[in-house]
PDB file of C-alpha atoms in Angstrom:
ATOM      1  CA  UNK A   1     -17.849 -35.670  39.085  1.00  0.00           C
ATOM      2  CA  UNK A   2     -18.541 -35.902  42.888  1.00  0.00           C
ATOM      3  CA  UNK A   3     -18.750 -39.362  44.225  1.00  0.00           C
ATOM      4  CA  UNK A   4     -20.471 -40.592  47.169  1.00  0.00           C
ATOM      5  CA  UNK A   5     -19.800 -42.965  50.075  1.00  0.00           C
ATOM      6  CA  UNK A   6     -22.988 -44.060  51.341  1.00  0.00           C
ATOM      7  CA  UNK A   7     -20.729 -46.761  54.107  1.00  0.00           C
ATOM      8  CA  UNK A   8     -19.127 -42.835  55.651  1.00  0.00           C
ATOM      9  CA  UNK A   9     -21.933 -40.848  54.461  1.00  0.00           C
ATOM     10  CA  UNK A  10     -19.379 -38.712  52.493  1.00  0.00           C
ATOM     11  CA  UNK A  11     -19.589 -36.557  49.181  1.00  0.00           C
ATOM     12  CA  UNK A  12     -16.772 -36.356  47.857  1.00  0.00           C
ATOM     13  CA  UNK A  13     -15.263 -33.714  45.508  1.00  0.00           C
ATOM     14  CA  UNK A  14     -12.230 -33.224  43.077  1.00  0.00           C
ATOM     15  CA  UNK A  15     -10.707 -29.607  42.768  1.00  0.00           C
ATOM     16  CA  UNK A  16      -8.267 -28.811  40.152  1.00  0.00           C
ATOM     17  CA  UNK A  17      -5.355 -26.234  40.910  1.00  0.00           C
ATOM     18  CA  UNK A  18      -4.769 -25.641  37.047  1.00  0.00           C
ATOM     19  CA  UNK A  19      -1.859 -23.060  36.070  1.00  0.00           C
ATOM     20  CA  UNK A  20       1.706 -22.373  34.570  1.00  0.00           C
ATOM     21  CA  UNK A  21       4.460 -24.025  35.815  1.00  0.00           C
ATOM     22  CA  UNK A  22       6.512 -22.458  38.893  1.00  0.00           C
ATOM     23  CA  UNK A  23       2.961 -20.018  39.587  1.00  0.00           C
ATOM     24  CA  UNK A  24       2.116 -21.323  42.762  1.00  0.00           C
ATOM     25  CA  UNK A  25      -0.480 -24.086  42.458  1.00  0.00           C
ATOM     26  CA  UNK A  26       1.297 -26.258  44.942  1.00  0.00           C
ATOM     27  CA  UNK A  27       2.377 -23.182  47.579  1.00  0.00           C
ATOM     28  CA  UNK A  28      -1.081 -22.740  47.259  1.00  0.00           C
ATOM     29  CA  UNK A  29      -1.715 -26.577  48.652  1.00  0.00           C
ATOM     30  CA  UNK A  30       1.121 -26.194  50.927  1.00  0.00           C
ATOM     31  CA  UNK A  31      -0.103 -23.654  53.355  1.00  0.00           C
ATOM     32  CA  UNK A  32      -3.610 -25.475  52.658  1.00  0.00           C
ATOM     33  CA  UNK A  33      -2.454 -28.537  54.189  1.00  0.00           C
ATOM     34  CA  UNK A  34      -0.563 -26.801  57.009  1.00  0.00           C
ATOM     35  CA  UNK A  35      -3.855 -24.965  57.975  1.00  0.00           C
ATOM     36  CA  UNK A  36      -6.133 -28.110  57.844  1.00  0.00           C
ATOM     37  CA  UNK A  37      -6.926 -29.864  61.463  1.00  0.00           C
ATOM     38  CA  UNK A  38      -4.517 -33.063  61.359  1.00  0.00           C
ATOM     39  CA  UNK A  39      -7.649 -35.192  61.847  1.00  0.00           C
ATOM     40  CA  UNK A  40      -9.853 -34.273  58.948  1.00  0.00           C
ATOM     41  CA  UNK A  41      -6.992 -34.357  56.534  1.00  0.00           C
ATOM     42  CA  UNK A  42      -5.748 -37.244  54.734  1.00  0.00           C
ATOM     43  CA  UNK A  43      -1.713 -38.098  53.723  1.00  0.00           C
ATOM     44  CA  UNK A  44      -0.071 -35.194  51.398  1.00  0.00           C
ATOM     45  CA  UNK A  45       1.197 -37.332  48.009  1.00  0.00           C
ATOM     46  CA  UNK A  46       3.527 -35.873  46.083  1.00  0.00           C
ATOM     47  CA  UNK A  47       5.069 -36.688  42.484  1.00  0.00           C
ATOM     48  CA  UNK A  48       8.164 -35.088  41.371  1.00  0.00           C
ATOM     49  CA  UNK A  49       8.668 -33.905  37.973  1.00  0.00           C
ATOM     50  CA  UNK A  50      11.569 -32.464  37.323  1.00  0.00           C
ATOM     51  CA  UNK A  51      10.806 -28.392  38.125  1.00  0.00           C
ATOM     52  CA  UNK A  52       7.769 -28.782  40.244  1.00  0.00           C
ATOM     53  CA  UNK A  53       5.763 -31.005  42.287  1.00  0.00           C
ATOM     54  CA  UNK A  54       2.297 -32.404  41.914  1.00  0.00           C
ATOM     55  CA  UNK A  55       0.316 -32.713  44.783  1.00  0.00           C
ATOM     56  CA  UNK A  56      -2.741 -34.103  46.424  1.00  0.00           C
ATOM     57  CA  UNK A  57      -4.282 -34.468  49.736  1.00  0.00           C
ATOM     58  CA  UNK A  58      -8.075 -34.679  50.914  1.00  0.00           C
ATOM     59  CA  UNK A  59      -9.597 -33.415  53.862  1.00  0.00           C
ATOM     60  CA  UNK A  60     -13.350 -32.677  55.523  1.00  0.00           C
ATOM     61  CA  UNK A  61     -13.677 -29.121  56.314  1.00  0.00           C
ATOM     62  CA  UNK A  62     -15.824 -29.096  60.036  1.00  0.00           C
ATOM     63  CA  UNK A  63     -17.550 -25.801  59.147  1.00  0.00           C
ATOM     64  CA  UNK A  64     -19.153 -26.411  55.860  1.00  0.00           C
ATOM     65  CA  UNK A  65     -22.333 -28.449  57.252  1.00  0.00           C
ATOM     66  CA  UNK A  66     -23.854 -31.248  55.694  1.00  0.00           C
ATOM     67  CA  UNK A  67     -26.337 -31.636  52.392  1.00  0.00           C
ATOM     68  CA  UNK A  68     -28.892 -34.121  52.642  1.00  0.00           C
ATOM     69  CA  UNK A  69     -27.289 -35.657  56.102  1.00  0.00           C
ATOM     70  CA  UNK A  70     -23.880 -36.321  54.167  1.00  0.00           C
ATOM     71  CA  UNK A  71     -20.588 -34.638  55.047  1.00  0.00           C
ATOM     72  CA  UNK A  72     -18.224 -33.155  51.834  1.00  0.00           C
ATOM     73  CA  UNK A  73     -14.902 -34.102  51.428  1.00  0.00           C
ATOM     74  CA  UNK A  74     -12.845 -32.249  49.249  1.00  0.00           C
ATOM     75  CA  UNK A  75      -9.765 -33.855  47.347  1.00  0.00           C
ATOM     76  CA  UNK A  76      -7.042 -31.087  46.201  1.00  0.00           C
ATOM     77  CA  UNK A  77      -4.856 -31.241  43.077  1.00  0.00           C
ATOM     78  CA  UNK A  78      -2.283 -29.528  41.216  1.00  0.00           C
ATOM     79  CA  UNK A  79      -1.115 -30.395  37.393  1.00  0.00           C
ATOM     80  CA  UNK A  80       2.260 -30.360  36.401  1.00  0.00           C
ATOM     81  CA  UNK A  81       2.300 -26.698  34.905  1.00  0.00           C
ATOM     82  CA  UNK A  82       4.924 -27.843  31.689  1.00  0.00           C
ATOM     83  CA  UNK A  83       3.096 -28.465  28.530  1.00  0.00           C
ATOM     84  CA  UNK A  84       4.787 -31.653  28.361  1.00  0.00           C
ATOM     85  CA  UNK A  85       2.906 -33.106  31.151  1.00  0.00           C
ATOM     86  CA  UNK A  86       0.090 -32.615  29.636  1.00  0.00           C
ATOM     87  CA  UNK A  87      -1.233 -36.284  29.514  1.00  0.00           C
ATOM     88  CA  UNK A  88      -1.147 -35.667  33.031  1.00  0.00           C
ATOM     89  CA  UNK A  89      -2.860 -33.029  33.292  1.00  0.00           C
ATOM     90  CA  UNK A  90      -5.935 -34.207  31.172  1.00  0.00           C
ATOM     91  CA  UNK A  91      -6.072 -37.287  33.560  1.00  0.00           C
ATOM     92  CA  UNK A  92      -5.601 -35.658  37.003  1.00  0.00           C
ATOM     93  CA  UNK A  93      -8.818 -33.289  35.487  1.00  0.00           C
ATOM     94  CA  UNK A  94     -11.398 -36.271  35.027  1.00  0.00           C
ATOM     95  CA  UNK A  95     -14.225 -36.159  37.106  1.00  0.00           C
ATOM     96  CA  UNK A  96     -13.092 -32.461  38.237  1.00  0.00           C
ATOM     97  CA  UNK A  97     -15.998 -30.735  40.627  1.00  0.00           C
ATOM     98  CA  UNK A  98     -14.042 -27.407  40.558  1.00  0.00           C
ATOM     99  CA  UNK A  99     -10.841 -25.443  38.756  1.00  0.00           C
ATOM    100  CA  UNK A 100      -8.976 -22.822  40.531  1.00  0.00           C
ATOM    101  CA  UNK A 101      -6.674 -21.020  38.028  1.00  0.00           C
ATOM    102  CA  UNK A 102      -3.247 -19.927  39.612  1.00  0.00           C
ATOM    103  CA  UNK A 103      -2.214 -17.041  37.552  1.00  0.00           C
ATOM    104  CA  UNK A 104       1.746 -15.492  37.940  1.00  0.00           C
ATOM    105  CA  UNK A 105       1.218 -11.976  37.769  1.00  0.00           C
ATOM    106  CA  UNK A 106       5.066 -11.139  36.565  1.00  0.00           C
ATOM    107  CA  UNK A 107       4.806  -9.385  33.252  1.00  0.00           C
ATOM    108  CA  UNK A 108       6.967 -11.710  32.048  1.00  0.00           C
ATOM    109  CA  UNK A 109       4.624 -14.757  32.768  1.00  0.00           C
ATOM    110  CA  UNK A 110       1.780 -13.347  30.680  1.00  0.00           C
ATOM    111  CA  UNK A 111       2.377 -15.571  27.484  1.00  0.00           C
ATOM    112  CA  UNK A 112       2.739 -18.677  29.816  1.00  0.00           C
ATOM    113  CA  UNK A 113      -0.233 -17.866  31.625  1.00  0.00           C
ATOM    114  CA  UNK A 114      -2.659 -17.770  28.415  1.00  0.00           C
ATOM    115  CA  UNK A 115      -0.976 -20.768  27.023  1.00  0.00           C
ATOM    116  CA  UNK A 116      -2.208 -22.472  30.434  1.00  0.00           C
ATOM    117  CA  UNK A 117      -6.003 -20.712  30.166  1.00  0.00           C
ATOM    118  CA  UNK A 118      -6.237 -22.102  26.331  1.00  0.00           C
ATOM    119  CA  UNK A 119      -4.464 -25.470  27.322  1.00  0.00           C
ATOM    120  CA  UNK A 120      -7.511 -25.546  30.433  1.00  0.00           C
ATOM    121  CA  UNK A 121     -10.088 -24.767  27.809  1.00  0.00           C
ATOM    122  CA  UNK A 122      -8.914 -27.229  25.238  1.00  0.00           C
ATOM    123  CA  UNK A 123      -8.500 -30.127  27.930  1.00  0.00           C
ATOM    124  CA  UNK A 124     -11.515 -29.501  29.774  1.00  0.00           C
ATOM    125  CA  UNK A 125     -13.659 -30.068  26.208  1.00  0.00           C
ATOM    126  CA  UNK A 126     -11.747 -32.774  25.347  1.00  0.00           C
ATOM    127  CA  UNK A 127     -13.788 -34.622  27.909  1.00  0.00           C
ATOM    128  CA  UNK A 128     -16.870 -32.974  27.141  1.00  0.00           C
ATOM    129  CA  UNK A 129     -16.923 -30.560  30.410  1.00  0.00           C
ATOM    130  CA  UNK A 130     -17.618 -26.080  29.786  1.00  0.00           C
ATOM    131  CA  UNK A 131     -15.512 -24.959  32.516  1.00  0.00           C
ATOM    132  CA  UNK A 132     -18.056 -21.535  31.796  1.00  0.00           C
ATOM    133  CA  UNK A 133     -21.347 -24.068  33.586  1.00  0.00           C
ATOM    134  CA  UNK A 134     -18.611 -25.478  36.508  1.00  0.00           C
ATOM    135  CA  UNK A 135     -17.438 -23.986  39.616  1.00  0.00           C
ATOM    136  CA  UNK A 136     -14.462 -21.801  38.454  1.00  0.00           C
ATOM    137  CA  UNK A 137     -12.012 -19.046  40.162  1.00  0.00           C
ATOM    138  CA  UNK A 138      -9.154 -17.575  38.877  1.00  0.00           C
ATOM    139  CA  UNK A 139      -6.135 -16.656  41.191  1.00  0.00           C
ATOM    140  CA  UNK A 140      -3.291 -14.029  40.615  1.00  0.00           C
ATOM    141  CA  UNK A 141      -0.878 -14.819  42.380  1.00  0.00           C
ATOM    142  CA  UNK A 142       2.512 -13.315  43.511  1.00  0.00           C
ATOM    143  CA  UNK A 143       0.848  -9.865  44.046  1.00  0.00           C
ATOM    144  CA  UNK A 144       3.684  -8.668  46.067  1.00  0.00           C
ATOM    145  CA  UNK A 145       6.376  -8.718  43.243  1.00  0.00           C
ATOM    146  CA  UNK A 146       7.342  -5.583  42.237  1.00  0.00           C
ATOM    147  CA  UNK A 147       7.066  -6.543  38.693  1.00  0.00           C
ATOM    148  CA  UNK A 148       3.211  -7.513  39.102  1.00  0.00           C
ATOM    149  CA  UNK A 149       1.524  -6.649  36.268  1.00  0.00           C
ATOM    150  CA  UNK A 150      -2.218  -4.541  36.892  1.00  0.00           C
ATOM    151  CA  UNK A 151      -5.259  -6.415  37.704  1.00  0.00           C
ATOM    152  CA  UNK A 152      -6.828  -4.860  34.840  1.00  0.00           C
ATOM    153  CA  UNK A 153      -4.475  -6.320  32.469  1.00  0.00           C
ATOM    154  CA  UNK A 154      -4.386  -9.651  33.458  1.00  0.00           C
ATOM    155  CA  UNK A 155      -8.350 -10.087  33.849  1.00  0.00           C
ATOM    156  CA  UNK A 156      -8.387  -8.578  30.072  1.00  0.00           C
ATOM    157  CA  UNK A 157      -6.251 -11.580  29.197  1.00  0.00           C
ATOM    158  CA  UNK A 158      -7.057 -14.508  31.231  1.00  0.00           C
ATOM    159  CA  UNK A 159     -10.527 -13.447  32.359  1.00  0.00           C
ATOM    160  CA  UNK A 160     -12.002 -11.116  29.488  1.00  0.00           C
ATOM    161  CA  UNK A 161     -15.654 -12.654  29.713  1.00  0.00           C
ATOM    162  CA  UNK A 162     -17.797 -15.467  27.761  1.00  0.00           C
ATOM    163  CA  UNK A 163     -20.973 -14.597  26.331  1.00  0.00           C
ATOM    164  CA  UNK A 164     -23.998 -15.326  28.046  1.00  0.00           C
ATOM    165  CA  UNK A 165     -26.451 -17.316  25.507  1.00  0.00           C
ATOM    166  CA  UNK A 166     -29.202 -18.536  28.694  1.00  0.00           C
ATOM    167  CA  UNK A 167     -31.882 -15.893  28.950  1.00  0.00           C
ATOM    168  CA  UNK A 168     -32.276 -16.559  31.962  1.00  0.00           C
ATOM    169  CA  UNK A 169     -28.707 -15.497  33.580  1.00  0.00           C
ATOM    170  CA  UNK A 170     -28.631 -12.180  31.668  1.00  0.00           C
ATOM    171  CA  UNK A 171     -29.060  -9.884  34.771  1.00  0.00           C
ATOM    172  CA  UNK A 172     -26.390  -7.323  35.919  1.00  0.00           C
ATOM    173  CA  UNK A 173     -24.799  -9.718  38.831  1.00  0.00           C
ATOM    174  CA  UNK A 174     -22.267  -7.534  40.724  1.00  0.00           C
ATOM    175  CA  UNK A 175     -19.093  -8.966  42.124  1.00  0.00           C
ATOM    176  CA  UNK A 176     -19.607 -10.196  45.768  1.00  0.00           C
ATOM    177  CA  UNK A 177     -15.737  -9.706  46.055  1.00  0.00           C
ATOM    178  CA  UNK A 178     -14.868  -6.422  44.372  1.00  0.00           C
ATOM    179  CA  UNK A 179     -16.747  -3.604  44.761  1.00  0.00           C
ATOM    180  CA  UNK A 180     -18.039  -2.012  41.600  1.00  0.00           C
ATOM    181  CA  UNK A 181     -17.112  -4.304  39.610  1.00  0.00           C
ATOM    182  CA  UNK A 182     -19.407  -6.972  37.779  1.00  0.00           C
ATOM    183  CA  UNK A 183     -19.754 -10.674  37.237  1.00  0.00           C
ATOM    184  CA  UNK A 184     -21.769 -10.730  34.679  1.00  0.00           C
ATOM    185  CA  UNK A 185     -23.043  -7.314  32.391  1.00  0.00           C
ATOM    186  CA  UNK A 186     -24.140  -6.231  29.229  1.00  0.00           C
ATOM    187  CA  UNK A 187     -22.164  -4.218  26.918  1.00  0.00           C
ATOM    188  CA  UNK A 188     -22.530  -1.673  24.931  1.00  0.00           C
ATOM    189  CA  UNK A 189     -23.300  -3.431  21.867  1.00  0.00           C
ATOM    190  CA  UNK A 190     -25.516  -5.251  23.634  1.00  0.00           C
ATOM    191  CA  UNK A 191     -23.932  -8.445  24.515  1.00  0.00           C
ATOM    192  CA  UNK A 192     -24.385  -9.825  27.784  1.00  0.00           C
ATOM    193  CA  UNK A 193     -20.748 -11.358  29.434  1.00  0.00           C
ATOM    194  CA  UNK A 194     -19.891 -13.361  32.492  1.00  0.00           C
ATOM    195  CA  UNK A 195     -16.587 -13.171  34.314  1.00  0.00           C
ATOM    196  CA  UNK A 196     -15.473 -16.348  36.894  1.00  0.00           C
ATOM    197  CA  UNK A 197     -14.260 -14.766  40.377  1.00  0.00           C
ATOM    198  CA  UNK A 198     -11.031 -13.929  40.916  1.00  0.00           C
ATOM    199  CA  UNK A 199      -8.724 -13.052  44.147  1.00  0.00           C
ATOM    200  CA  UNK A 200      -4.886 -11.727  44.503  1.00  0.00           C
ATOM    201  CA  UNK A 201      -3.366 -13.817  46.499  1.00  0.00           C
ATOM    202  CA  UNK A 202       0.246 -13.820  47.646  1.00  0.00           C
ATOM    203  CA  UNK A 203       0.851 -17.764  48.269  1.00  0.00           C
ATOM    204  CA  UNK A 204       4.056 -18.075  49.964  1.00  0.00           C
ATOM    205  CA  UNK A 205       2.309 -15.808  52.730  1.00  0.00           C
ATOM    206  CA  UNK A 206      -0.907 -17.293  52.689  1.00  0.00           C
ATOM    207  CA  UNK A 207      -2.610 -14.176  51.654  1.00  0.00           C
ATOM    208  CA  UNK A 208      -5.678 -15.160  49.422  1.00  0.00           C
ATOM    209  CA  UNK A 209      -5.161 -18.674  49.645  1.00  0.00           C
ATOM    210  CA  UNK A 210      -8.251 -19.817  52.096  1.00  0.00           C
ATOM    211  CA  UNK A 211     -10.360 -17.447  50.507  1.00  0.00           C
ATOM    212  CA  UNK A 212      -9.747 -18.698  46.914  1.00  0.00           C
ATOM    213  CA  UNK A 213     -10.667 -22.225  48.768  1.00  0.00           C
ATOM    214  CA  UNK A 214     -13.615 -20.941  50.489  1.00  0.00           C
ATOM    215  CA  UNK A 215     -14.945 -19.684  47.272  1.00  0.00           C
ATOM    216  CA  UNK A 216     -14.146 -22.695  44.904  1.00  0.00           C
ATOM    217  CA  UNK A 217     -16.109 -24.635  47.475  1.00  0.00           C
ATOM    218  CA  UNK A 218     -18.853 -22.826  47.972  1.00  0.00           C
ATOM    219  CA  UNK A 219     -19.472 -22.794  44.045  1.00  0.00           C
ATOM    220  CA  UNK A 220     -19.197 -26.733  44.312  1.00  0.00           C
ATOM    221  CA  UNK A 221     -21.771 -27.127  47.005  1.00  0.00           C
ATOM    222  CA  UNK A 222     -23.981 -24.844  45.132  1.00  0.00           C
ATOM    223  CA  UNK A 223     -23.561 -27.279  42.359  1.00  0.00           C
ATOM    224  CA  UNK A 224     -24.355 -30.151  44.638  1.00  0.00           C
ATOM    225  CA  UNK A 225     -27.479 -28.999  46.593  1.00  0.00           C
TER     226      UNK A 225
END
């Protein structure tokens, strides 16, 4: 979890780009880094597996403020998407503050993308963490593609809803992002739900990308304060 530098007067944080291989998790860091002032931003690493690259890079937005008189510097990662990386990918999620999950919405990338949701799930308890209590967005990407398949489909797959067992959360909570549409609700059998945010995004552009940050981050200082 977040670490702090008392010597800088930093907190920092560790956010996970989690998703199937070739969906845009590091595009998605890419245009990130290219955005970033040069001075607030620390070296881009990169480790090549043999389809895709993992990333990381760390940098201390100027516009999110300070909590408690300390400044927040956010770390960004991406997992190797193949499901043969995935000692990898349980190790580059320890300590995680916050998941984004990069969804492909091609049709055809459906299966792969569930396999990565249920591989996130599985990892993430593996160390004890319930990604449903922990900042948590989920990303479609590659909106543009002709063979994109509808929003409503893939949030009935990837993002259906976990029940809501705290008393105190069941309240209707609309979606801040999508107009009529909820975050958490009750249903008609009487089961309260909660859905994490999600955004379309169309990486190689940079449509979506900074606002998929922007709302990761906020979640993790509302952790934090």
């Amino acid at each position: 979890m977040s670490m702090i530098n008392y010597a800088s007067r930093e907190i920092n944080c560790k956010i996970v780009y989690y998703g199937p291989g070739l969906g845009g998790k590091t595009t998605n860091l890419e245009h990130v880094y290219g955005k970033v002032t040069p001075d607030t931003r620390g070296k881009l690493i990169s480790l090549a597996t043999e389809t895709e690259r993992t990333l990381f890079f760390d940098f201390l937005p100027v516009d999110l403020g300070t909590i408690r008189g300390f400044k927040t510097r956010f770390h960004l990662y991406t997992v190797p998407g193949q499901v043969y990386y995935n000692a990898s990918r349980k190790l580059i999620l320890k300590g995680v503050d916050g998941i984004v999950f990069v969804g492909d919405s091609q049709i055809e990338r459906m299966e792969a993308n569930q396999e990565a949701m249920q591989n996130l799930y599985d990892n993430m308890a593996e160390y004890g963490y319930d990604l449903t209590k922990m900042p948590f967005i989920i990303q479609y990407n590659k909106r543009d593609l002709p063979n994109a398949s509808p929003i409503k489909d893939l949030q009935a797959a990837l993002n259906p809803g976990w029940e809501v067992t705290d008393p105190a959360r069941m309240r209707a909570t609309a979606d801040p992002y999508h107009a009529g549409e909820s975050l958490v609700e009750q249903l008609e059998s009487g089961e309260w739900i909660e859905r994490a945010p999600y955004f379309e995004a169309v990486a190689v552009s940079g449509e979506g990308v900074f606002d998929t940050l922007k709302a990761v981050s906020k979640l993790v200082l509302k952790s934090l304060a």
